[in-house]
Amino acid sequence: MAESTLVRDLAVVMVVSGAVTAIFHRLRQPVVLGYILAGVIIGPHTPPFALIRDPHSIETLAELGVILLLFSIGLELSLRKLRRVGGVALLAAGLEIAVMTWLGFSAGRMAGWSTMDSVFLGAILSVSSTTIIAKAFMELGLTREPFARIVMGILIVEDLGAIVMLVVLSALARAGEVAASQALLALAGVGLFVTTLTVVGLVAVPRLLNAVVRIPAREVLTVTVLGLCFGAAILAGELGFSVALGAFLAGAVMAESRHVHLVEQRIESVREMFSAIFFVAVGLLIDPAVIVDNCVLVLSLAALTVTGKAITCSAATFLAGYPPRTALRVGMALGQIGEFSFIIADLGRQAGVVSPALYPLTVAVSAVTTLTTPYQIRSADAVVSSLASWMPARLLAFSSFYERRMRATGRRKRLLSPDASRGVAQGLVCAALLVALLLVNQRLLLLVRAGRTRAILFPHDLEVLVWSVCGVLGIPILIGAWRAGGLLATSVVGPLASGSTRRLLVETLRFAFCVVGGAVFLAVGSPILPSGLPMVVTASIVAVAAIVFWRSVSDAHARAEEILSGVFSDAETPTQPATQSELVKLVSTKYPFEVVLEDFILPFHDTAANGTIRDLALRKRTGATIAVVYREEKPIVNPDPDVRLLPGDLVVLLGSADQVQAAIRELEGLAGKEPV
């Protein structure tokens, strides 16, 4: 009877999921959501009755789906792919995971959740979905786009981060509390396990696959690969780690084999079947009533996920040297959560350390963000244009300069350069010292409070003294971290830049590293340190870095305007095209920002273009700046916003090529209209 029940339940799963996913495919929606909806339909919470008689059997099959899903993700972990976008992938994934972990934790605390619930929520929101993004790129025909390659590199690093979080969260779940000691022990244990299994695997597995591939029987390779996958998963489970970790490492080791494509082909059908069962099992655990009761929270978390990931990943990609348009497309493509989030939520559910409502809320947030992913990708260009219309001129000039300078010097990959090892090592030492100082400080405070309850051995002011000593000892550590950021930034910039240009690049990267370090401190420190302290420390560090960064931008922009004024005031009035061309060449040579200059002559009769520069708002609408106004052979350099343009004026527009062309189109449109 048990066997017939399992067969019946499996038949129901396949029939319903096949029908629902066919409809989703026809509607051009992600089939993953179809599997989840199928689980809801056949689940115990959907009237009039549950179609599944033994949900535990399906959950057992779903565990196989988790193992195969993590194994296939590991197969995508190619070190060669990671090297192509290594710097941007590490920077973007590190910043995203840190910021989203802290935002999720903070959102949970604001909602009145426990510390453990909030920690799990932060981890859930921090990882994007490899499966959903890959399918979205295939459906939109974007797999060969440059930004798509960057996104896949970021996802590889995110998957590694998710595995580490699974290990840490498993240790916290076993301990039943958020303790730094448990997390550190778990990280040490997983480090030893990963190193051992990886070294042994890289030596033995490729040789084994080379021997098995020569065997004519096709099924031998399939059975061998699955045996290695489940064997590594069981080994990890027996040693107290997650079975997902073992499966992931098995896939990562095989990814370095030259037969990886053949392995992927052989296990594809098995993986698809059990992955479908996994997502259906996810739907079985959803209670629609819980989602309806918490619809405001679901939408708020979805908005937080989309916005947080778009900002962090876009900023990191831009700082790695990519154009703003590419950076924003990367950020908006990563605005969802998926399979790893389900696994993390299920870990907390099975351990009984989180609220039962967390799992269905996770699935609901994933569904909302998954549905919006294609629209986010398509709207990136419109968002870029909108942002350019209100950004300050200094930031617009800086963005053009920074992107072109980083591209010209070829420093994207120097984020992983051996020359940066000293800065990275110094930064890691400072981080370790800061963590140790805070843990010692926390321990001393516990002793102070315990002593105060027993006797009057510790006066109340002793807590202030402990914090004061901690603050004083932390100052040189933070200074060391600041210098480490400068050293790393200098190695990235390299020797090609000089003067104010070099200073601006160095301070920009130092600011980026401070933001990343501060985000990591927020993510790690918020659950274990007093409320508000991580935010105060991070805000202070980022504020200092931002002040230095903005001063560098302002100095560079002031120098640019000074050079521009000198060039135009010394040059002859451009009356012939050749002279104007020479003038543009001269400015382009001396001007520190990479921009173009174009002139536009207003009609010799009154039009709608004859308003004040402030009223025309060309900078706000297009991003271009009116650098000079020639009137009766007398130049007005950097004209005041209240200067009115008159018929016959020759205006010189400054900005990027796209900005200048947009400004010319705007002026042409106004020149064809009657004055208001």
XYZ file of C-alpha atoms in Angstrom:
676
model
C 0.000 0.000 0.000
C 2.833 2.379 0.817
C 4.384 1.759 -2.605
C 1.094 2.351 -4.413
C 0.559 5.535 -2.400
C 3.964 6.841 -3.424
C 3.322 6.017 -7.087
C -0.096 7.668 -6.921
C 1.281 10.793 -5.254
C 4.130 10.990 -7.742
C 1.665 10.661 -10.628
C -0.441 13.503 -9.199
C 2.674 15.677 -8.843
C 3.773 15.077 -12.424
C 0.335 15.477 -14.022
C -0.602 18.672 -12.192
C 2.838 20.260 -12.470
C 3.033 19.375 -16.164
C -0.334 21.014 -16.856
C 0.403 24.141 -14.824
C 3.899 24.657 -16.205
C 2.592 24.236 -19.763
C 0.175 27.095 -19.084
C 2.984 29.186 -17.550
C 5.191 28.536 -20.562
C 2.377 29.588 -22.880
C 1.960 32.799 -20.846
C 5.750 33.354 -21.016
C 6.123 33.179 -17.232
C 8.900 31.353 -15.308
C 8.115 27.637 -15.079
C 9.584 27.557 -11.556
C 6.537 29.492 -10.387
C 4.380 26.915 -12.171
C 5.911 24.120 -10.121
C 5.316 26.070 -6.890
C 1.712 26.810 -7.865
C 1.193 23.123 -8.650
C 2.359 22.316 -5.135
C -0.118 24.809 -3.697
C -2.957 23.285 -5.737
C -2.311 19.725 -4.579
C -1.250 20.736 -1.062
C -3.131 20.266 2.215
C -4.103 23.947 2.511
C -6.120 24.119 -0.710
C -9.795 23.089 -0.477
C -11.725 20.895 -0.853
C -9.102 18.262 0.080
C -5.430 17.411 -0.333
C -4.551 15.438 -3.457
C -1.357 14.132 -1.851
C -1.824 11.298 0.648
C 1.757 11.064 1.949
C 3.545 14.455 1.833
C 6.544 12.992 3.681
C 7.398 10.776 0.717
C 7.353 13.783 -1.594
C 9.556 15.690 0.848
C 12.032 12.796 0.764
C 12.124 12.970 -3.028
C 12.474 16.747 -2.721
C 15.653 16.220 -0.694
C 17.042 14.342 -3.685
C 16.022 17.335 -5.764
C 17.992 19.662 -3.464
C 21.090 17.490 -3.808
C 20.862 17.371 -7.612
C 20.027 21.073 -7.823
C 23.084 22.014 -5.736
C 25.186 19.561 -7.732
C 24.176 21.224 -11.010
C 24.898 24.673 -9.544
C 28.343 23.409 -8.565
C 28.895 22.277 -12.158
C 28.448 25.919 -13.206
C 31.214 26.973 -10.805
C 34.008 27.213 -13.322
C 37.113 29.034 -12.147
C 37.764 30.041 -15.752
C 34.379 31.794 -15.921
C 35.036 33.456 -12.584
C 38.403 34.825 -13.705
C 36.802 36.676 -16.621
C 34.744 38.858 -14.301
C 36.544 38.078 -11.045
C 36.934 41.594 -9.674
C 33.428 42.816 -10.354
C 31.913 39.489 -9.249
C 33.661 39.557 -5.872
C 32.948 43.233 -5.279
C 29.277 43.112 -6.314
C 28.437 39.807 -4.638
C 30.241 40.751 -1.437
C 28.501 44.110 -1.207
C 25.095 42.676 -2.110
C 25.233 39.804 0.378
C 26.424 42.051 3.193
C 23.924 44.852 2.602
C 20.934 42.582 1.986
C 21.758 40.460 5.044
C 21.744 43.572 7.197
C 18.597 44.985 5.553
C 16.767 41.690 6.002
C 17.867 41.428 9.630
C 16.801 45.035 10.284
C 13.440 44.484 8.572
C 12.805 41.428 10.731
C 13.603 43.312 13.927
C 11.374 46.210 12.878
C 8.550 43.708 12.294
C 8.977 42.435 15.850
C 10.562 39.104 14.894
C 13.062 37.213 17.059
C 16.801 37.503 16.481
C 16.967 34.037 14.890
C 14.049 34.781 12.541
C 15.693 38.058 11.536
C 19.059 36.397 10.888
C 17.438 33.794 8.627
C 15.445 36.495 6.825
C 18.642 38.430 6.108
C 20.263 35.324 4.635
C 17.137 34.555 2.598
C 17.064 37.995 0.978
C 20.793 38.081 0.246
C 21.019 35.465 -2.525
C 19.607 35.797 -6.037
C 18.298 32.893 -8.095
C 20.650 31.312 -10.628
C 17.852 29.173 -12.104
C 15.372 32.019 -12.577
C 17.920 34.460 -14.023
C 19.346 31.901 -16.443
C 15.861 31.060 -17.727
C 14.968 34.760 -18.021
C 18.099 35.446 -20.082
C 17.305 32.518 -22.385
C 13.711 33.647 -22.913
C 14.753 37.254 -23.583
C 17.651 36.255 -25.849
C 20.237 38.018 -23.675
C 22.623 35.162 -22.849
C 25.411 36.622 -25.038
C 25.082 40.185 -23.759
C 28.137 41.505 -21.834
C 26.066 42.332 -18.771
C 24.673 38.775 -18.714
C 28.197 37.366 -18.348
C 28.815 39.713 -15.429
C 25.554 38.613 -13.798
C 26.477 34.942 -14.094
C 29.870 35.635 -12.534
C 28.199 37.406 -9.616
C 25.824 34.460 -9.202
C 28.773 32.069 -8.956
C 30.219 34.068 -6.056
C 26.764 34.369 -4.484
C 26.355 30.604 -4.607
C 29.641 30.227 -2.747
C 28.445 32.744 -0.174
C 25.143 30.899 0.166
C 26.968 27.640 0.908
C 28.948 29.370 3.661
C 25.734 30.833 5.089
C 24.104 27.395 5.081
C 26.949 26.029 7.161
C 26.875 28.925 9.636
C 23.085 28.845 9.934
C 23.154 25.074 10.474
C 25.530 25.607 13.402
C 23.357 28.369 14.832
C 20.245 26.208 14.428
C 21.892 23.350 16.352
C 22.976 25.750 19.091
C 19.530 27.351 19.198
C 20.975 30.863 19.554
C 22.963 33.469 17.634
C 26.475 33.040 19.026
C 29.703 34.220 17.428
C 31.648 31.260 18.830
C 29.345 28.761 17.101
C 29.663 30.598 13.795
C 33.476 30.742 14.004
C 33.729 27.035 14.849
C 31.411 26.184 11.967
C 33.491 28.261 9.548
C 36.706 26.618 10.733
C 35.190 23.162 10.321
C 33.767 23.835 6.887
C 37.053 25.382 5.777
C 38.909 22.193 6.664
C 36.243 19.995 5.042
C 36.077 22.031 1.836
C 39.858 22.178 1.491
C 40.301 18.449 2.037
C 37.466 17.359 -0.240
C 38.477 19.809 -2.980
C 42.140 18.797 -3.009
C 41.330 15.074 -3.009
C 38.589 15.575 -5.590
C 40.745 17.591 -7.999
C 43.366 14.860 -7.903
C 41.102 11.808 -8.180
C 37.846 12.788 -9.921
C 39.220 13.971 -13.312
C 41.257 10.757 -13.629
C 38.204 8.673 -12.723
C 36.040 10.461 -15.284
C 38.715 10.031 -17.966
C 38.636 6.277 -17.367
C 34.833 6.018 -17.231
C 34.278 8.036 -20.430
C 36.213 5.408 -22.405
C 33.663 2.719 -21.453
C 31.150 2.296 -24.329
C 28.119 1.813 -22.044
C 26.540 5.257 -21.656
C 24.886 4.526 -18.323
C 28.238 3.897 -16.590
C 29.127 7.599 -16.656
C 25.675 8.574 -15.397
C 25.788 6.115 -12.506
C 29.363 7.101 -11.610
C 28.574 10.812 -11.563
C 25.444 10.333 -9.449
C 27.386 8.027 -7.127
C 30.035 10.708 -6.563
C 27.333 13.329 -6.040
C 25.371 11.377 -3.430
C 28.546 10.015 -1.851
C 29.881 13.525 -1.223
C 26.463 14.581 0.102
C 26.333 11.644 2.544
C 29.916 12.315 3.670
C 29.047 15.940 4.435
C 25.927 14.867 6.323
C 27.808 12.298 8.410
C 30.371 14.922 9.427
C 27.640 17.253 10.645
C 27.470 19.545 7.601
C 24.612 20.109 5.194
C 24.207 17.467 2.475
C 23.834 20.397 0.081
C 27.463 21.355 0.787
C 28.748 17.937 -0.266
C 26.672 17.921 -3.465
C 27.808 21.433 -4.341
C 31.485 20.562 -3.835
C 31.102 17.432 -5.951
C 29.753 19.547 -8.797
C 32.459 22.184 -8.333
C 35.194 19.551 -8.555
C 33.695 18.042 -11.721
C 33.404 21.530 -13.223
C 37.200 21.528 -13.617
C 37.099 18.315 -15.663
C 37.286 18.498 -19.440
C 34.234 16.213 -19.578
C 31.966 18.595 -17.670
C 29.688 19.209 -20.673
C 29.174 15.476 -21.114
C 28.364 15.154 -17.398
C 25.777 17.924 -17.669
C 24.101 16.207 -20.618
C 23.886 12.840 -18.865
C 22.286 14.095 -15.638
C 20.090 16.801 -17.166
C 16.880 14.770 -17.332
C 17.336 13.305 -13.830
C 18.076 16.759 -12.413
C 15.046 18.324 -14.089
C 12.707 15.659 -12.717
C 13.850 15.863 -9.105
C 14.247 19.652 -9.228
C 10.616 19.856 -10.332
C 9.631 17.691 -7.359
C 11.638 19.998 -5.079
C 9.781 23.111 -6.230
C 6.443 21.284 -6.010
C 7.320 20.298 -2.430
C 7.991 23.983 -1.770
C 4.423 24.732 -2.841
C 3.046 21.946 -0.644
C 4.207 23.815 2.461
C 2.532 27.099 1.537
C -0.578 28.192 3.355
C -2.252 30.853 1.140
C -4.035 32.257 4.200
C -0.675 33.184 5.761
C 0.332 35.067 2.621
C -3.001 36.914 2.443
C -2.725 37.928 6.091
C 0.824 39.233 5.507
C 0.425 40.686 2.003
C 1.762 44.114 3.071
C 4.859 42.513 4.567
C 5.367 40.404 1.420
C 5.208 43.440 -0.873
C 7.482 45.425 1.450
C 10.107 42.671 1.499
C 9.833 42.300 -2.288
C 10.382 46.049 -2.753
C 13.313 45.928 -0.321
C 14.842 43.033 -2.258
C 14.522 44.657 -5.674
C 15.721 48.084 -4.551
C 18.567 46.880 -2.347
C 19.990 44.486 -4.926
C 19.646 47.006 -7.772
C 21.513 49.719 -5.866
C 24.299 47.568 -4.440
C 25.054 45.515 -7.560
C 24.801 48.527 -9.888
C 27.125 50.601 -7.717
C 29.671 47.796 -7.401
C 29.630 47.054 -11.141
C 30.141 50.733 -11.960
C 33.019 50.993 -9.481
C 34.624 47.991 -11.180
C 34.870 50.098 -14.340
C 31.745 49.340 -16.374
C 29.425 51.953 -17.971
C 26.376 53.116 -15.965
C 23.973 51.468 -18.423
C 25.694 48.089 -18.070
C 25.934 48.489 -14.300
C 22.236 49.205 -13.902
C 21.250 46.289 -16.127
C 23.350 44.026 -13.906
C 21.730 45.346 -10.738
C 18.171 45.122 -12.011
C 18.686 41.572 -13.308
C 19.599 40.357 -9.817
C 16.505 41.665 -8.044
C 14.939 38.385 -6.895
C 15.402 35.411 -4.567
C 15.054 31.731 -5.409
C 16.237 28.208 -4.736
C 18.898 28.932 -2.109
C 16.395 31.081 -0.232
C 13.992 28.115 -0.122
C 16.748 25.851 1.173
C 17.741 28.342 3.894
C 14.120 28.817 4.969
C 13.571 25.050 5.013
C 16.677 24.610 7.146
C 15.226 26.890 9.808
C 11.809 25.214 9.541
C 13.164 21.691 9.985
C 15.355 22.771 12.907
C 12.359 24.439 14.546
C 14.245 27.670 15.261
C 12.178 30.024 13.081
C 8.532 30.967 12.843
C 6.365 28.682 10.647
C 5.267 31.761 8.692
C 8.803 32.442 7.411
C 8.726 29.694 4.764
C 5.517 30.725 2.950
C 6.578 34.374 3.164
C 9.878 33.462 1.508
C 8.084 31.720 -1.351
C 5.672 34.646 -1.776
C 8.522 37.178 -1.958
C 10.294 34.933 -4.480
C 7.146 34.741 -6.624
C 6.667 38.533 -6.664
C 10.320 39.296 -7.472
C 10.488 36.538 -10.093
C 7.464 37.927 -11.940
C 9.022 41.396 -12.023
C 12.516 40.274 -13.147
C 11.904 40.479 -16.956
C 10.352 43.931 -16.573
C 13.283 45.084 -14.465
C 15.751 43.987 -17.145
C 13.803 45.714 -19.925
C 13.395 48.999 -18.020
C 17.109 49.498 -17.238
C 17.687 51.934 -20.124
C 14.732 54.111 -19.133
C 15.945 54.209 -15.542
C 19.426 55.300 -16.687
C 17.939 58.169 -18.697
C 15.776 59.215 -15.775
C 18.704 59.197 -13.338
C 20.861 61.226 -15.720
C 18.217 63.953 -15.869
C 18.540 64.897 -12.196
C 22.104 63.917 -11.278
C 24.418 66.849 -10.414
C 26.769 67.895 -13.193
C 29.785 66.937 -11.102
C 28.600 63.365 -10.740
C 27.726 63.133 -14.439
C 31.180 64.346 -15.417
C 32.749 62.036 -12.851
C 30.831 58.963 -14.066
C 32.000 59.514 -17.644
C 35.574 60.152 -16.526
C 35.755 57.210 -14.135
C 34.293 54.625 -16.505
C 36.517 55.624 -19.411
C 39.628 55.913 -17.269
C 39.128 52.472 -15.742
C 38.449 51.027 -19.176
C 41.494 52.736 -20.677
C 43.860 51.543 -17.966
C 42.387 48.023 -18.013
C 42.134 47.813 -14.258
C 38.960 45.787 -13.864
C 40.840 42.575 -13.228
C 43.418 44.266 -10.989
C 40.934 43.874 -8.162
C 42.392 40.349 -8.017
C 45.943 41.367 -8.942
C 48.867 39.971 -6.943
C 49.967 43.584 -6.420
C 46.883 44.053 -4.225
C 47.733 41.158 -1.881
C 49.404 43.399 0.685
C 46.371 45.660 0.960
C 44.009 42.693 1.206
C 46.139 41.020 3.887
C 46.351 44.218 5.905
C 42.591 44.716 5.637
C 41.881 41.143 6.761
C 44.195 41.531 9.748
C 42.426 44.756 10.740
C 39.043 43.080 10.375
C 40.132 40.147 12.545
C 41.500 42.510 15.203
C 38.267 44.529 15.184
C 36.121 41.409 15.582
C 38.356 40.129 18.400
C 38.210 43.501 20.160
C 34.426 43.630 19.972
C 34.051 40.046 21.229
C 36.376 40.738 24.158
C 34.462 43.934 24.870
C 31.174 42.012 24.806
C 32.578 39.413 27.216
C 33.801 42.103 29.619
C 30.378 43.739 29.617
C 28.762 40.417 30.552
C 31.189 40.062 33.459
C 30.479 43.613 34.573
C 26.715 43.047 34.553
C 27.031 39.701 36.317
C 29.201 41.231 39.025
C 26.784 44.105 39.487
C 23.944 41.673 40.278
C 25.976 39.823 42.917
C 27.619 42.664 44.742
C 28.604 46.267 44.418
C 32.005 45.345 43.019
C 31.458 47.022 39.684
C 30.080 50.556 39.625
C 27.651 51.522 36.871
C 30.231 53.767 35.236
C 32.467 50.766 34.580
C 30.405 49.924 31.469
C 31.211 53.361 30.105
C 34.875 52.735 30.872
C 34.807 49.396 29.016
C 33.238 51.002 25.958
C 35.704 53.921 26.116
C 38.704 51.590 26.187
C 37.230 49.618 23.286
C 36.711 52.815 21.308
C 40.272 54.039 21.924
C 41.788 50.678 20.967
C 39.585 50.545 17.872
C 40.866 53.851 16.457
C 44.292 52.545 15.291
C 42.589 49.445 13.869
C 40.241 51.609 11.796
C 43.170 53.786 10.678
C 44.963 50.636 9.577
C 41.877 49.557 7.622
C 41.712 53.006 6.005
C 45.341 52.727 4.925
C 44.735 49.206 3.657
C 41.915 50.536 1.485
C 44.213 53.226 0.106
C 46.951 50.690 -0.577
C 44.539 48.386 -2.394
C 43.078 51.300 -4.363
C 46.549 52.470 -5.382
C 47.434 49.009 -6.659
C 44.216 48.900 -8.682
C 44.783 52.332 -10.252
C 48.360 51.486 -11.141
C 51.060 53.869 -12.385
C 49.283 55.172 -15.497
C 47.224 57.833 -13.717
C 48.876 60.857 -12.091
C 48.086 64.088 -10.275
C 44.497 64.921 -9.441
C 43.284 62.132 -11.736
C 45.168 59.549 -9.694
C 43.903 61.032 -6.442
C 40.297 60.966 -7.642
C 40.549 57.323 -8.731
C 42.241 56.264 -5.500
C 39.710 58.047 -3.274
C 36.825 56.619 -5.303
C 38.047 53.065 -4.810
C 38.901 53.712 -1.174
C 35.329 54.918 -0.693
C 34.055 51.741 -2.376
C 36.167 49.495 -0.153
C 35.005 51.356 2.963
C 31.381 50.857 1.908
C 31.960 47.133 1.354
C 33.805 46.768 4.660
C 31.132 48.724 6.487
C 28.396 46.586 4.936
C 30.155 43.403 6.052
C 30.512 44.825 9.569
C 26.803 45.640 9.609
C 25.850 42.162 8.432
C 28.083 40.348 10.915
C 27.860 42.730 13.854
C 24.174 43.604 14.012
C 22.944 40.237 15.395
C 25.649 39.927 18.080
C 26.431 43.520 19.108
C 24.302 46.099 20.951
C 21.553 47.616 18.834
C 22.706 50.628 16.877
C 26.458 50.198 17.439
C 27.262 48.601 14.045
C 25.249 51.322 12.303
C 27.086 54.102 14.179
C 30.531 52.654 13.411
C 29.679 51.991 9.763
C 28.064 55.390 9.263
C 31.139 57.091 10.711
C 33.538 55.211 8.426
C 31.425 55.736 5.314
C 30.861 59.417 6.172
C 34.607 60.088 6.405
C 35.224 58.227 3.142
C 32.340 60.069 1.449
C 33.672 63.466 2.541
C 37.123 62.679 1.182
C 35.626 61.262 -2.014
C 33.340 64.250 -2.616
C 36.217 66.652 -1.942
C 38.264 64.863 -4.589
C 35.368 65.073 -7.066
C 34.883 68.770 -6.305
C 38.592 69.516 -6.645
C 38.768 67.676 -9.962
C 35.650 69.426 -11.233
C 36.954 72.849 -10.116
C 40.229 72.164 -11.884
C 38.296 71.141 -14.980
C 36.324 74.398 -14.950
C 39.525 76.361 -14.414
C 41.145 74.679 -17.390
C 37.999 75.223 -19.442
C 37.904 78.922 -18.559
C 41.561 79.352 -19.409
C 41.280 77.594 -22.742
C 38.246 79.573 -23.878
C 39.480 82.905 -22.627
C 42.831 82.490 -24.371
C 41.453 81.113 -27.615
C 40.243 83.162 -30.510
C 36.530 83.488 -31.164
C 35.538 80.562 -33.399
C 34.151 82.079 -36.558
C 35.141 79.298 -38.962
C 34.472 75.567 -38.607
C 38.189 74.777 -38.746
C 38.922 77.099 -35.867
C 36.073 75.600 -33.847
C 37.436 72.129 -34.531
C 40.864 73.150 -33.313
C 39.304 74.658 -30.195
C 37.378 71.458 -29.444
C 40.572 69.441 -29.876
C 42.443 71.778 -27.534
C 39.793 71.523 -24.820
C 39.516 67.754 -25.171
C 43.290 67.496 -24.704
C 43.472 69.636 -21.560
C 40.117 68.903 -19.978
C 40.570 66.155 -17.346
C 37.142 64.554 -17.911
C 36.464 62.563 -21.086
C 33.699 64.589 -22.742
C 32.825 66.109 -26.109
C 32.112 69.707 -27.091
C 29.574 70.789 -29.698
C 28.335 74.250 -30.673
C 24.803 75.330 -31.489
C 23.724 78.664 -32.989
C 20.360 79.978 -31.872
C 18.123 81.390 -34.646
C 18.446 85.121 -35.321
C 14.846 85.680 -34.258
C 13.078 85.272 -30.939
C 12.075 81.638 -30.148
C 11.254 79.467 -27.162
C 14.989 78.786 -26.818
C 15.624 82.394 -25.745
C 15.089 81.858 -22.027
C 17.402 81.774 -19.055
C 19.731 78.831 -18.669
C 17.928 77.975 -15.446
C 14.525 77.869 -17.173
C 15.807 75.787 -20.087
C 17.114 73.192 -17.570
C 19.270 71.439 -20.184
C 21.482 69.928 -17.503
C 18.487 68.451 -15.696
C 16.841 67.162 -18.876
C 19.867 65.877 -20.775
C 22.892 66.012 -18.478
C 24.793 68.348 -20.847
C 26.136 71.707 -19.668
C 26.307 75.058 -21.470
C 30.027 75.728 -21.022
C 30.369 78.954 -23.042
C 28.054 81.489 -24.651
C 29.566 83.548 -27.502
C 27.819 86.871 -27.992
C 29.192 89.576 -30.280
C 32.600 87.868 -30.276
C 32.730 88.072 -26.465
C 32.702 84.723 -24.630
C 30.774 84.165 -21.390
C 32.618 81.255 -19.801
C 30.661 79.052 -17.325
C 27.631 81.344 -17.580
C 25.446 81.980 -14.570
C 22.081 80.111 -14.551
C 20.278 83.476 -14.793
C 21.987 84.395 -18.086
C 19.376 84.680 -20.850
C 20.176 83.244 -24.267
C 19.596 85.775 -27.041
C 18.933 85.349 -30.784
C 22.147 84.654 -32.653
C 24.069 83.366 -29.594
C 26.514 80.526 -30.162
C 26.439 78.123 -27.222
C 29.088 75.478 -26.595
C 27.640 72.296 -25.056
C 29.766 70.048 -22.873
C 29.013 66.475 -21.824
C 29.144 62.902 -23.032
C 28.300 62.246 -26.676
C 24.787 61.051 -25.851
C 24.147 63.969 -23.496
C 25.305 66.571 -25.993
C 23.212 65.099 -28.792
C 20.168 65.066 -26.514
C 20.779 68.730 -25.646
C 21.061 69.673 -29.320
C 17.766 67.921 -30.072
C 16.187 69.779 -27.152
C 17.455 73.150 -28.428
C 16.372 72.379 -31.991
C 12.876 71.611 -30.722
C 12.712 74.852 -28.741
C 14.141 76.846 -31.652
C 11.203 75.740 -33.788
C 8.617 77.006 -31.301
C 7.276 80.450 -30.660
C 8.285 82.128 -27.386
C 5.861 81.716 -24.536
